[in-house]
Coordinates of C-alpha atoms in Angstrom, one line a residue:
Chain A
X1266 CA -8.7 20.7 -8.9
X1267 CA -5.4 20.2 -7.6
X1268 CA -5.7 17.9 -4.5
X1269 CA -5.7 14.6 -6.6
X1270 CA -2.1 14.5 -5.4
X1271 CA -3.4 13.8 -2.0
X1272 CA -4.3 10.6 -3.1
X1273 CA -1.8 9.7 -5.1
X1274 CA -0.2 5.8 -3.5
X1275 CA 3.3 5.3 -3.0
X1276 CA 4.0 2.5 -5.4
X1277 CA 7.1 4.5 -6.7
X1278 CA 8.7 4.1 -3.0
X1279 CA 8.9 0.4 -2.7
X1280 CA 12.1 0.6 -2.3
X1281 CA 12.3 1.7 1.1
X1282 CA 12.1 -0.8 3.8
X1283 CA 8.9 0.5 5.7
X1284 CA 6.9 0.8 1.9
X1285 CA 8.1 -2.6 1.2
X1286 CA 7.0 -3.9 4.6
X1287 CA 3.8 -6.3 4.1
X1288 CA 0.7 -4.5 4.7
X1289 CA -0.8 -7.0 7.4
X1290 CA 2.2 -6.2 9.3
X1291 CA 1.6 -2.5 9.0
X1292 CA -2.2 -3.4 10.3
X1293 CA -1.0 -5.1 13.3
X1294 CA 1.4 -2.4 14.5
X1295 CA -0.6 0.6 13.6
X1296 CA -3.9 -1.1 15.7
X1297 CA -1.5 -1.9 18.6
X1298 CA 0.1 1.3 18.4
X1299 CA -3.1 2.9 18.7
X1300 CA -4.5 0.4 21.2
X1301 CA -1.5 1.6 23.7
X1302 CA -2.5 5.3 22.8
X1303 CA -5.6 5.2 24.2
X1304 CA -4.9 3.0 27.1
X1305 CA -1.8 5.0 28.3
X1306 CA -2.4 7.8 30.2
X1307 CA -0.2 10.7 30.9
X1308 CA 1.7 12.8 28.2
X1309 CA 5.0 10.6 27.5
X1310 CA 3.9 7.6 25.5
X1311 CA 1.7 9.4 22.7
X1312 CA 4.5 12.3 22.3
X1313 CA 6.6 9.3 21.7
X1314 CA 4.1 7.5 19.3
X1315 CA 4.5 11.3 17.6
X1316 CA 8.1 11.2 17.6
X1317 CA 8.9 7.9 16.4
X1318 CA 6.2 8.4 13.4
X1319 CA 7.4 11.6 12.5
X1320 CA 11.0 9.8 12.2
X1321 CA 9.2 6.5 10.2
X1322 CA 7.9 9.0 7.6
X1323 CA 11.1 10.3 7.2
X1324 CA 12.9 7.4 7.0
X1325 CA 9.9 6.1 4.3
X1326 CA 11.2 8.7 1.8
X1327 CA 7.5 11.3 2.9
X1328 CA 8.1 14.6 2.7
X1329 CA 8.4 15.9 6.2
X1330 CA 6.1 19.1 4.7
X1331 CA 3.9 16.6 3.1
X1332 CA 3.8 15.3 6.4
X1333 CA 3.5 18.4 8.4
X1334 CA 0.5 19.5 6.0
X1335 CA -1.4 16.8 7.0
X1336 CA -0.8 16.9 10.5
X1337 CA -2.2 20.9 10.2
X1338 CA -6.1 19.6 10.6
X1339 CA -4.9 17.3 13.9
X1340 CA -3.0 19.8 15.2
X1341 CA -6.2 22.2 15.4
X1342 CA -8.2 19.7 16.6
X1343 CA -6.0 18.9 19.4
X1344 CA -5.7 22.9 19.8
X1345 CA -9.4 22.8 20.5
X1346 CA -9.0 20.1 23.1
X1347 CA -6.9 21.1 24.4
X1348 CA -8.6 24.6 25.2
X1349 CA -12.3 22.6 26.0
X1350 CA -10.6 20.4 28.8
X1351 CA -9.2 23.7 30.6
X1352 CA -11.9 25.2 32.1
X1353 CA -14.5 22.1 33.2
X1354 CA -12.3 20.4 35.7
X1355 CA -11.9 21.9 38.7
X1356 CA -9.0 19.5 40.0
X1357 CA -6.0 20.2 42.0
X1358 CA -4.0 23.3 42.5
X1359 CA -5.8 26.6 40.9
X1360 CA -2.8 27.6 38.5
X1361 CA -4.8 31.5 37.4
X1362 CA -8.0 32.7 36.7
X1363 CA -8.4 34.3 33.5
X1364 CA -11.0 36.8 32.5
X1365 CA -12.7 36.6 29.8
X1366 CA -15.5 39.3 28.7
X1367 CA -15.8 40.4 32.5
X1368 CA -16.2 35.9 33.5
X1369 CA -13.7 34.6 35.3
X1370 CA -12.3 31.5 34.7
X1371 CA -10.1 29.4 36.4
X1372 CA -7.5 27.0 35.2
X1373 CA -7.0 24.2 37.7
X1374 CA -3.6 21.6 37.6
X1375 CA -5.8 18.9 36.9
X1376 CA -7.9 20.2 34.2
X1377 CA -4.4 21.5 32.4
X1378 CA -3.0 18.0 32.6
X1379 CA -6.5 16.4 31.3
X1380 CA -5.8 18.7 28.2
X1381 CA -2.4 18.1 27.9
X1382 CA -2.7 14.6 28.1
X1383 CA -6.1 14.5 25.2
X1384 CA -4.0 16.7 23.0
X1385 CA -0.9 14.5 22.7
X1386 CA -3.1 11.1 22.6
X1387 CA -4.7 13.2 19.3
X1388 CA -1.5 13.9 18.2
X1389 CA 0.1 10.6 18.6
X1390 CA -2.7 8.6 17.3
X1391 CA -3.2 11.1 14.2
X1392 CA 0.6 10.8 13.2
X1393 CA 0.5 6.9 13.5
X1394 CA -2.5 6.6 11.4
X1395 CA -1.0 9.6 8.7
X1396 CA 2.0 7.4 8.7
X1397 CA 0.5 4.3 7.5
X1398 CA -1.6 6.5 5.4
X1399 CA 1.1 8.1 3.7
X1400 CA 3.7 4.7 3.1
X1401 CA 0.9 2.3 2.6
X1402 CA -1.2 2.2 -0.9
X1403 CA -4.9 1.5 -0.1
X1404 CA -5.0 -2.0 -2.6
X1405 CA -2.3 -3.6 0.0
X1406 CA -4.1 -2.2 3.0
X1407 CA -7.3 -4.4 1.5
X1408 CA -5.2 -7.3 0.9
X1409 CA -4.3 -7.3 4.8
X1410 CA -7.4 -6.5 5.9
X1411 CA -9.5 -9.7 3.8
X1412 CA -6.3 -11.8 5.4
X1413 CA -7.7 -10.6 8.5
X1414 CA -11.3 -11.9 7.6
X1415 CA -12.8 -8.4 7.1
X1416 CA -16.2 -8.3 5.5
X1417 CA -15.4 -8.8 1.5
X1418 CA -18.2 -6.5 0.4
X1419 CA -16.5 -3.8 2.6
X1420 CA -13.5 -4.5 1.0
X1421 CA -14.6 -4.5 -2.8
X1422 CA -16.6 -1.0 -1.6
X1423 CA -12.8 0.2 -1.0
X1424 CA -11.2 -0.9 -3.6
X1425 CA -13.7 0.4 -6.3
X1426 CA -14.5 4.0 -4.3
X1427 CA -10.8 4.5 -4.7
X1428 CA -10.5 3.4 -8.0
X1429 CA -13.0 5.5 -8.9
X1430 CA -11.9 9.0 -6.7
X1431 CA -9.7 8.9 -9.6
X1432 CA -12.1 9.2 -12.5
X1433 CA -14.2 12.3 -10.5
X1434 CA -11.5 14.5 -9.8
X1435 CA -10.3 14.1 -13.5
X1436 CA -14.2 14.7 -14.8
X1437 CA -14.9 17.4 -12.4
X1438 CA -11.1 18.9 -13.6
X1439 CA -12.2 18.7 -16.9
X1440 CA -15.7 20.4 -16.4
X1441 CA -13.8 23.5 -14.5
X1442 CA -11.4 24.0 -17.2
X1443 CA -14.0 24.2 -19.8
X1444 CA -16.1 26.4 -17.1
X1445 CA -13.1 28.1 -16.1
X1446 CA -12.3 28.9 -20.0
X1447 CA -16.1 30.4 -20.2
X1448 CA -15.8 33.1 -17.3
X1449 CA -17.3 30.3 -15.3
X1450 CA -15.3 31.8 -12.2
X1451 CA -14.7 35.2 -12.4
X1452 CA -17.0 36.8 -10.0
X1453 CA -18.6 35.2 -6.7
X1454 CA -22.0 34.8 -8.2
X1455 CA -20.2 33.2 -11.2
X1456 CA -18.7 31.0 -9.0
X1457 CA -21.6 29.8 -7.3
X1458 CA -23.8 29.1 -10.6
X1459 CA -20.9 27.0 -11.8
X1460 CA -19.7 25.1 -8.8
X1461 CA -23.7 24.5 -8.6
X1462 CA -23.6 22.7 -12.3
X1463 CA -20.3 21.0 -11.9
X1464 CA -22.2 19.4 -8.6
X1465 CA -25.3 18.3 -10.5
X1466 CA -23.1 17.4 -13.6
X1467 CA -21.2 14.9 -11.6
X1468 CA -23.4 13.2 -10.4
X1469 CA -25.0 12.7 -13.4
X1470 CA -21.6 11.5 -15.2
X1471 CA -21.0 9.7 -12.3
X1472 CA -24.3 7.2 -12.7
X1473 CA -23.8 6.9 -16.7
X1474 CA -20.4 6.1 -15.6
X1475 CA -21.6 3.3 -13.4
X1476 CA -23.7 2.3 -15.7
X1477 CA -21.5 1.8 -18.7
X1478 CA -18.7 -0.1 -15.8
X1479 CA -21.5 -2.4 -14.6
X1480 CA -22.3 -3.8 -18.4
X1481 CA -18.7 -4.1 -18.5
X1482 CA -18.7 -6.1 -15.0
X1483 CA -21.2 -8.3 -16.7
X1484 CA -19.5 -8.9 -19.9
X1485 CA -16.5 -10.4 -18.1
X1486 CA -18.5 -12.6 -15.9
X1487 CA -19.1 -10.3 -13.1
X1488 CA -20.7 -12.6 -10.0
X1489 CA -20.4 -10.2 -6.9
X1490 CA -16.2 -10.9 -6.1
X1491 CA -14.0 -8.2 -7.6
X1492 CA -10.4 -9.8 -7.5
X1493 CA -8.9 -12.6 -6.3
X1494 CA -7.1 -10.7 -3.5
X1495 CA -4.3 -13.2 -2.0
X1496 CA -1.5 -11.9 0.1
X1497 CA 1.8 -12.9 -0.1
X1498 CA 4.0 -14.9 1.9
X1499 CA 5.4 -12.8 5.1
X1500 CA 9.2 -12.1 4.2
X1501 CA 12.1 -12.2 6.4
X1502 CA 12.2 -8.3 7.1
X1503 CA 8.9 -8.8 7.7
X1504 CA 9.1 -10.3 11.2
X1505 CA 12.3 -8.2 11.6
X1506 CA 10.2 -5.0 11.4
X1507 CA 7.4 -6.7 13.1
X1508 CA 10.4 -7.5 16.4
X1509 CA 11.9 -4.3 16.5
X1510 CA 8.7 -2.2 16.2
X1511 CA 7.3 -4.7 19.0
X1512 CA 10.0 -4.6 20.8
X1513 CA 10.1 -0.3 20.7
X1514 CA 6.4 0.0 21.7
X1515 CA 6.8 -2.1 25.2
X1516 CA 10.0 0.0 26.1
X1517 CA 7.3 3.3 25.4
X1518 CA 5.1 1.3 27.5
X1519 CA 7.1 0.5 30.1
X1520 CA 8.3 4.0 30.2
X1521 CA 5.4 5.8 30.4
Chain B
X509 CA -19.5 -18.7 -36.1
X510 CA -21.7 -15.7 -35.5
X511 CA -24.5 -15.3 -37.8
X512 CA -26.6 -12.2 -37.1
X513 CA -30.7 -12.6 -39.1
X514 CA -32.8 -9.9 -39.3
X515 CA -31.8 -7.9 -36.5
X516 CA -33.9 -4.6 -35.5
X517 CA -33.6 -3.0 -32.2
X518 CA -35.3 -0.1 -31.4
X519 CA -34.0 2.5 -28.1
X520 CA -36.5 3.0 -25.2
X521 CA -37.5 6.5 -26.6
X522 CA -38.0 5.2 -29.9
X523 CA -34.9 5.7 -31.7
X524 CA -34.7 3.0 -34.6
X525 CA -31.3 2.2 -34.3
X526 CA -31.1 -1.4 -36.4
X527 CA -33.3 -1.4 -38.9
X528 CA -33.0 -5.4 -40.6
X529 CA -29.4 -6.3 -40.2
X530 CA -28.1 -9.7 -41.8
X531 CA -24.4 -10.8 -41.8
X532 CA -22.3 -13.7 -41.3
X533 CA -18.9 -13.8 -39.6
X534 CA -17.0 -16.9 -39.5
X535 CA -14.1 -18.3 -37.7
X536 CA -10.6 -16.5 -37.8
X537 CA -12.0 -13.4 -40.0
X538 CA -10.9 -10.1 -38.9
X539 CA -14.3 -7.8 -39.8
X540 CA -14.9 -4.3 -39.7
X541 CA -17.8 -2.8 -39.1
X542 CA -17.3 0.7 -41.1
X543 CA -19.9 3.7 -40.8
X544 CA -20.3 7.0 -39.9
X545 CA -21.4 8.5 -36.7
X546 CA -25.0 7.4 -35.5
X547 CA -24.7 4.5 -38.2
X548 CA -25.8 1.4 -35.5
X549 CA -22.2 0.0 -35.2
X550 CA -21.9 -0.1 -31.5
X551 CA -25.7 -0.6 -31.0
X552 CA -25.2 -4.0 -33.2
X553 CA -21.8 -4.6 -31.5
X554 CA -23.6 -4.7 -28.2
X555 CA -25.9 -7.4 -30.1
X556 CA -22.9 -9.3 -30.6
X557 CA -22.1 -10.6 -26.7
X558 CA -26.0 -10.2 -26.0
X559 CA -25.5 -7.5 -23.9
X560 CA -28.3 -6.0 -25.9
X561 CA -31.5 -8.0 -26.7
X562 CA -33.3 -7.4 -30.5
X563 CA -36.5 -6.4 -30.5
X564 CA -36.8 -8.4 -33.9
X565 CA -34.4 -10.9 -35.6
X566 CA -32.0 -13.0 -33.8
X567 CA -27.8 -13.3 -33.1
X568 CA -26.6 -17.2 -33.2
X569 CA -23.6 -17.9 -32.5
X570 CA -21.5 -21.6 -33.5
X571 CA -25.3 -21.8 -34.1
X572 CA -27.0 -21.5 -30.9
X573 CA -29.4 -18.4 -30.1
X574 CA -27.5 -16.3 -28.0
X575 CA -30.2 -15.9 -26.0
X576 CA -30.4 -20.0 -25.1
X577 CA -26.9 -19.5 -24.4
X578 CA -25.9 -19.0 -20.4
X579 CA -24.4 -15.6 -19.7
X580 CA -21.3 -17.0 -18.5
X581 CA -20.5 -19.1 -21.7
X582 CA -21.0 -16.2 -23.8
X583 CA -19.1 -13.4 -22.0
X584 CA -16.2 -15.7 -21.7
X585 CA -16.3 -17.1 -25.5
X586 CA -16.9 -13.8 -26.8
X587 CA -15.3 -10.6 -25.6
X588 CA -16.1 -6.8 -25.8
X589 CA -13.3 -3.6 -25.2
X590 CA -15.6 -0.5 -25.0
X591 CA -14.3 2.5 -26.5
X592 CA -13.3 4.6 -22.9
X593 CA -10.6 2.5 -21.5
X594 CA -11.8 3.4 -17.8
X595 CA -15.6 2.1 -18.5
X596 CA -14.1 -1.3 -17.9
X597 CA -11.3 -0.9 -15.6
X598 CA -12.3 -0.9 -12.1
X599 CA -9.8 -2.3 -10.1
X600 CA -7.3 -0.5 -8.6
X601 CA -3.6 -2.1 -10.1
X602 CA -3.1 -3.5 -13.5
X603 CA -2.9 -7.1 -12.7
X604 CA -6.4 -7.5 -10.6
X605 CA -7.7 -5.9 -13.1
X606 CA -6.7 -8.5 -15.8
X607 CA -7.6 -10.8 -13.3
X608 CA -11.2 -10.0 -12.8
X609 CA -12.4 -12.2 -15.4
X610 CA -10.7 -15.3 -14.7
X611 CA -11.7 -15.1 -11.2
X612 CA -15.4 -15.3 -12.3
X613 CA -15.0 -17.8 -14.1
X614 CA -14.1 -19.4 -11.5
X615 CA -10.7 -20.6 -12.2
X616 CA -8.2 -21.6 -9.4
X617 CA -5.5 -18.8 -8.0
X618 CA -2.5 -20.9 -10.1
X619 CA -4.2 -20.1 -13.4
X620 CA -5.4 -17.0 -13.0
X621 CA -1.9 -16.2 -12.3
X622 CA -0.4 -17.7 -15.5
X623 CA -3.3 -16.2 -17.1
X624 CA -2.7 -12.6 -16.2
X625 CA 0.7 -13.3 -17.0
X626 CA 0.3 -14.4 -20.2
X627 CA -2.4 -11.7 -21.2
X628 CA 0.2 -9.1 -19.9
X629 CA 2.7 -10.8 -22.3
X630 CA 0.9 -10.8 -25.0
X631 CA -0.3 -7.0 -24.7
X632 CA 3.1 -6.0 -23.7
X633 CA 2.7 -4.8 -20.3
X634 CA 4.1 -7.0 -17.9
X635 CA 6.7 -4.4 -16.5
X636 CA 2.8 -2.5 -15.3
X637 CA 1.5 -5.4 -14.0
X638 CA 1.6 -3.9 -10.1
X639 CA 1.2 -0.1 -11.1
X640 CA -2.6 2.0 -10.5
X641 CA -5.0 1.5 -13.0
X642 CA -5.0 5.4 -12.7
X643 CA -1.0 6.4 -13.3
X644 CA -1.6 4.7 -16.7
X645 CA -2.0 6.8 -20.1
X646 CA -4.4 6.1 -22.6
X647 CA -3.0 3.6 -24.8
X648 CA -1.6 1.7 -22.0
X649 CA -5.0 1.6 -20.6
X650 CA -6.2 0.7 -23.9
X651 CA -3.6 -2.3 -24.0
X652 CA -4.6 -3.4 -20.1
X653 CA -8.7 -3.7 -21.4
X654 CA -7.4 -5.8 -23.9
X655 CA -5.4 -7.9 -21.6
X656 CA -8.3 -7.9 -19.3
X657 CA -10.0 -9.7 -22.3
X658 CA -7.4 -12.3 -23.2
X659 CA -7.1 -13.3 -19.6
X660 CA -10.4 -15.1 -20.6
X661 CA -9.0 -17.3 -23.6
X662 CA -12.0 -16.1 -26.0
X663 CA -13.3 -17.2 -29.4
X664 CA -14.0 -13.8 -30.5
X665 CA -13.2 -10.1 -29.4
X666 CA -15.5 -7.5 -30.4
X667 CA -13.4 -3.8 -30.3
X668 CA -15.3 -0.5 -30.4
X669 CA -13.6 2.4 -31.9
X670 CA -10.3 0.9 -30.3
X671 CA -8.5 3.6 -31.8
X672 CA -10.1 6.4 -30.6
X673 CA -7.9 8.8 -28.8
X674 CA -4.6 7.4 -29.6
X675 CA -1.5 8.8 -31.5
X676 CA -0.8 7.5 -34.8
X677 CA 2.2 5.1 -33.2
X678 CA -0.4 4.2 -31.0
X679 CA -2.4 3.4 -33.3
X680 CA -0.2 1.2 -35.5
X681 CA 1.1 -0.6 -32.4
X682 CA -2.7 -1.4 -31.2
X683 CA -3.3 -2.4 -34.7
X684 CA -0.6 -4.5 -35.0
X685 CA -1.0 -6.4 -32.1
X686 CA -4.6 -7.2 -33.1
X687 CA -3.7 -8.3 -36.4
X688 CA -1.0 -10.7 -35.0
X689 CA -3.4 -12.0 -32.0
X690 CA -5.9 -12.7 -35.2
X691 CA -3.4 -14.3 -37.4
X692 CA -1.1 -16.6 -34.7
X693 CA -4.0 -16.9 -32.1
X694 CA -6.9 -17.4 -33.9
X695 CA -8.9 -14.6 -32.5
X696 CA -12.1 -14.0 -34.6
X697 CA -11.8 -9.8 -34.2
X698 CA -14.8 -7.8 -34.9
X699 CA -14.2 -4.0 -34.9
X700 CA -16.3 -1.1 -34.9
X701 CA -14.5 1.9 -36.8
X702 CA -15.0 5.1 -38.7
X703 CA -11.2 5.5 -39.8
X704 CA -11.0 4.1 -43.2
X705 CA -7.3 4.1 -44.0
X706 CA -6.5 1.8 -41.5
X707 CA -9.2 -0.9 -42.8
X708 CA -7.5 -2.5 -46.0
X709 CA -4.3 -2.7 -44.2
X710 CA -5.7 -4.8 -41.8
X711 CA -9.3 -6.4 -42.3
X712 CA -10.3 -9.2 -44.4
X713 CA -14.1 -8.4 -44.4
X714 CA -16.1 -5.4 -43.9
X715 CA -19.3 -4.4 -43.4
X716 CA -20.4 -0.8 -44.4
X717 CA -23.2 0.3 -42.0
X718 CA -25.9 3.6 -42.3
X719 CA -28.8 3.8 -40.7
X720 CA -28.7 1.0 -39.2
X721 CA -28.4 -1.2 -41.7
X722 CA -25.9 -3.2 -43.9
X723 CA -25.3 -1.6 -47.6
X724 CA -22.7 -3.8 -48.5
X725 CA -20.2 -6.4 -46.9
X726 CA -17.2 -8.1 -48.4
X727 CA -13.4 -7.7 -48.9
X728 CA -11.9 -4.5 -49.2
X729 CA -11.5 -4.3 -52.8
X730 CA -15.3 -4.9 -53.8
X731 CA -16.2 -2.4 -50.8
X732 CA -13.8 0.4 -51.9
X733 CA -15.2 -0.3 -55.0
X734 CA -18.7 0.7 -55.0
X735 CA -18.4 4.4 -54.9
X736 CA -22.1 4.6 -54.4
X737 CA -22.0 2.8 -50.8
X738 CA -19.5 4.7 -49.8
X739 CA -21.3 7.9 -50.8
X740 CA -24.6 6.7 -49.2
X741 CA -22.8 5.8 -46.4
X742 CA -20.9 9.4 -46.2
X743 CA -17.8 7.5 -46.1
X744 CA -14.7 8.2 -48.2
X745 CA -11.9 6.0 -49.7
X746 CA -8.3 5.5 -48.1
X747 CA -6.5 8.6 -48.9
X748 CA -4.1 7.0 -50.9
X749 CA -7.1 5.0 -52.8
X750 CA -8.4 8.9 -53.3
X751 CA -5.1 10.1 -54.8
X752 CA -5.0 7.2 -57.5
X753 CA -8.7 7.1 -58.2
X754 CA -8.4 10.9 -59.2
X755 CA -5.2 10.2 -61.2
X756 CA -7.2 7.5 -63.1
X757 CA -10.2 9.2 -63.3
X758 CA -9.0 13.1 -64.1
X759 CA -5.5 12.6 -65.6
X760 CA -6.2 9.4 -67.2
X761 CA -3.4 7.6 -65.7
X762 CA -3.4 4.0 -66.7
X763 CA -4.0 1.7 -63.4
X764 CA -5.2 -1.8 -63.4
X765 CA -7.0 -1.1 -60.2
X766 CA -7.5 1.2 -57.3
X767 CA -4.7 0.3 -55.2
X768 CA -6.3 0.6 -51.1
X769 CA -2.8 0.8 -49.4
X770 CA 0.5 2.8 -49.5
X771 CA 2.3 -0.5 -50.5
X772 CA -0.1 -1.3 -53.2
X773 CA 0.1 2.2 -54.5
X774 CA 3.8 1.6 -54.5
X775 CA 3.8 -1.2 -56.9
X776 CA 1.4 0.1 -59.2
X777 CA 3.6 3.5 -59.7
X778 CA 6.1 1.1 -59.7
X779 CA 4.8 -0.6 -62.5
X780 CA 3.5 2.8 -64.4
X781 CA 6.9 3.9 -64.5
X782 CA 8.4 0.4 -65.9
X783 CA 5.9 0.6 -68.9
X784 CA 6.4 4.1 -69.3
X785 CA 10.6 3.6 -68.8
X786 CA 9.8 1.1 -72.0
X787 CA 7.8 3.1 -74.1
X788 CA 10.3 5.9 -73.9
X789 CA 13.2 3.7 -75.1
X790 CA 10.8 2.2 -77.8

């Protein structure tokens, strides 16, 4: 099980400025940011939104294949879009007809710009959220979002699922290694039988688990709040980023 | 402090697992609880905090019924550290973690932040405090459950098998730190072990358990020194107690006593060869 990497957080970056930054700053521009997406229209601004998050990720110390992998599963979605939006809007100028198992369909201006216009807003929005995925660890994200007055219990529900993504991926590791030391994979039907019980055992470990956490809960006074979760104070590069990242989004606006 | 009478308790499928337990633990004693596999130690741990309920007998502690005694008082006078390290840490960085229990109790954000602090101080990992509960190995893990414990300033802290799956440096350096939180904090520590070597260096009192019951408690010396209980109890002596009990007993080597501990063996070959030096200039 290799993908636990995926999750790893970026504590290990802080360093960088836009790691650092607070996350309820990070909230704001990212919901703004993706606010404008959608109420935009045309191609510029979310190409924009793509460009300047590519550059952030960069700049945030990301690997731009990290990055790049990430973006594959957007990419194709905006692909498909893109491809759905051609041939239902029979708008404008007829560009071609293409044939298509002896149908012909035609390709009108407008329907090309309706598809060029839902692929980039994919795009753009995908690669703002992937940034603050990527440079932001999921406990700060919480930390912004109760500052924000979001529900606690939805919070606490984050905090322990990611918490505990941890402990699964390193049981269900451990139960293919001892399945995969047993011939456990070596054949399709092999595979299916084990996949099958690493499933069923999970879930099983996975409530004894719970179990044994909750008595622990209770023996240090467990009452229905998980942490004390208080922010910090906002720092001066704080509103700097907050300015400048503003100030960048209302030129794209004004732009586009 | 913690007087346990009679205790039985008996699984939901029927498993006897304490079968008429009766021991007293007082103030500022450092106990182990030394058996075998299957030999009721964690089940009567679990007794300990009332996290388990007796189906006979009863567990008084400063010499209330634990059961009369509110949750809350109890879990935050008297502490447990379960043997897996990620049973009890559910938070996702080190220091909301260690802050978990102060925050139930209530306490305001000030002094659960001089809490976790300290605790992190004590165990020290204060350079962790802000990493995942996840990037951290074992022993550190180990350490952070015990912090999690100290943030809530208890009486007594109950340890199950804390030594299992650590390195023998870990090992000393968990041990160590438990002694000194005993001996300069006043910690009443109650530990669940099968690893006798390590219990005469540290413990004052132990309590031999098989079969759920108690075959003999006391200090080191008159446990080691029943060679029955220990049989019965399919427990062996230190390894070093081994070596000088065969020397005595096979090769007739004159010692006082058994010595339990490397530096006790020391002084007694010490002395051997002193008395032996003599002889041979006599």
């Amino acid at each position: 099980m290799s993908g636990i990497h995926q999750f790893t957080d970026v504590q290990g970056e802080r360093r960088r400025l836009l790691v650092a930054l607070d996350g309820r700053i990070k909230l704001i521009l990212m919901l703004v940011a993706l606010g404008l997406n959608l109420l935009a229209g045309g191609i510029r601004f979310p190409l924009a939104l793509l460009l300047l998050s590519t550059v952030a990720v960069t700049a945030s110390g990301v690997q731009l294949r990290s990055f790049m992998r990430r973006m594959m599963v957007p990419i194709m979605l905006a692909f498909v879009a893109f491809v759905s939006q051609l041939f239902w809007y029979p708008e404008g100028e007829l560009l071609r007809t293409i044939s298509v198992l002896g149908f012909d369909l035609p390709v009108y201006q407008g329907a090309l710009d309706r598809g060029l216009e839902l692929c980039c807003r994919i795009l753009g929005g995908m690669s703002v959220l992937l940034f603050f995925s990527l440079t932001t660890p999921l406990p700060e994200l919480m930390r912004a979002a109760h500052a924000f007055h979001c529900p606690s219990v939805l919070i606490e529900l984050a905090l322990i699922m990611y918490r505990y993504i941890f402990l699964m991926f390193e049981e269900a590791s451990r139960i293919r290694r001892a399945q995969k030391s047993r011939l456990g994979y070596v054949s399709f039907s092999n595979t299916l039988r084990s996949f099958s019980t690493l499933g069923g055992m999970l879930i099983l470990r996975s409530y004894d688990r719970a179990e044994r956490s909750f008595a622990a809960m209770r023996c240090r006074g467990y009452r229905g709040v998980m942490t004390a979760v208080v922010p910090s104070r906002l720092k001066g590069h704080d509103w700097g980023v907050l300015l400048v990242a503003g100030m960048i989004l209302m030129a794209l606006w004004t732009v586009r | 402090m913690l007087k346990i009478e009679d205790l039985h308790y008996t699984y939901e499928d029927g498993t006897p697992a304490l079968n008429g337990i009766d021991l007293e633990i007082e103030k500022g004693e450092f106990v182990a609880m030394l058996g075998s596999n299957g030999s009721g130690k964690s089940t009567l741990i679990r007794h300990l905090n009332g996290l388990f309920k007796p189906s006979l007998g009863r567990v008084l502690f400063q010499g209330k019924e634990l059961g009369d005694v509110e949750d809350r008082e109890v879990f935050s006078k008297i502490g447990i550290v379960f043997q897996d390290p990620d049973d009890q840490l559910f938070a996702s960085t080190v220091e909301e973690d260690v802050a978990f229990g102060p925050t139930n109790m209530g306490l305001p954000p000030d002094d659960i932040k001089e809490r976790v602090h300290q605790a992190l101080h004590m165990v020290n990992m204060q350079e962790f405090a802000r990493k995942s509960v996840h990037a951290l190995s074992h022993g550190q893990k180990k350490r952070v459950c015990i912090a999690g414990i100290l943030a809530m300033r208890p009486e007594v802290i109950i340890l199950d098998e804390p030594t299992a799956g650590l390195d023998p440096m870990g090992v000393h350096s968990l041990m160590h730190l438990l002694e000194e939180l005993n001996r300069e904090k006043g910690i009443t520590m109650i530990m669940a072990t099968h690893v006798v070597d390590l219990v005469p260096l540290f413990m004052s009192k132990i309590a031999i358990l098989s079969k759920g019951e108690v075959l003999r408690c006391g200090s080191p010396d008159e446990v080691f020194g029943d060679a029955e209980v220990l049989e019965r109890a399919k427990l062996h002596l230190p390894l070093i107690a081994e070596l000088m009990h065969i020397l005595k007993t096979r090769d007739n080597v004159n010692l006082h006593h058994i010595p339990l501990t490397v530096g006790e063996a020391r002084r007694e070959i010490l002395r051997l060869l002193t008395v032996d030096d003599v002889k041979a200039r006599v």
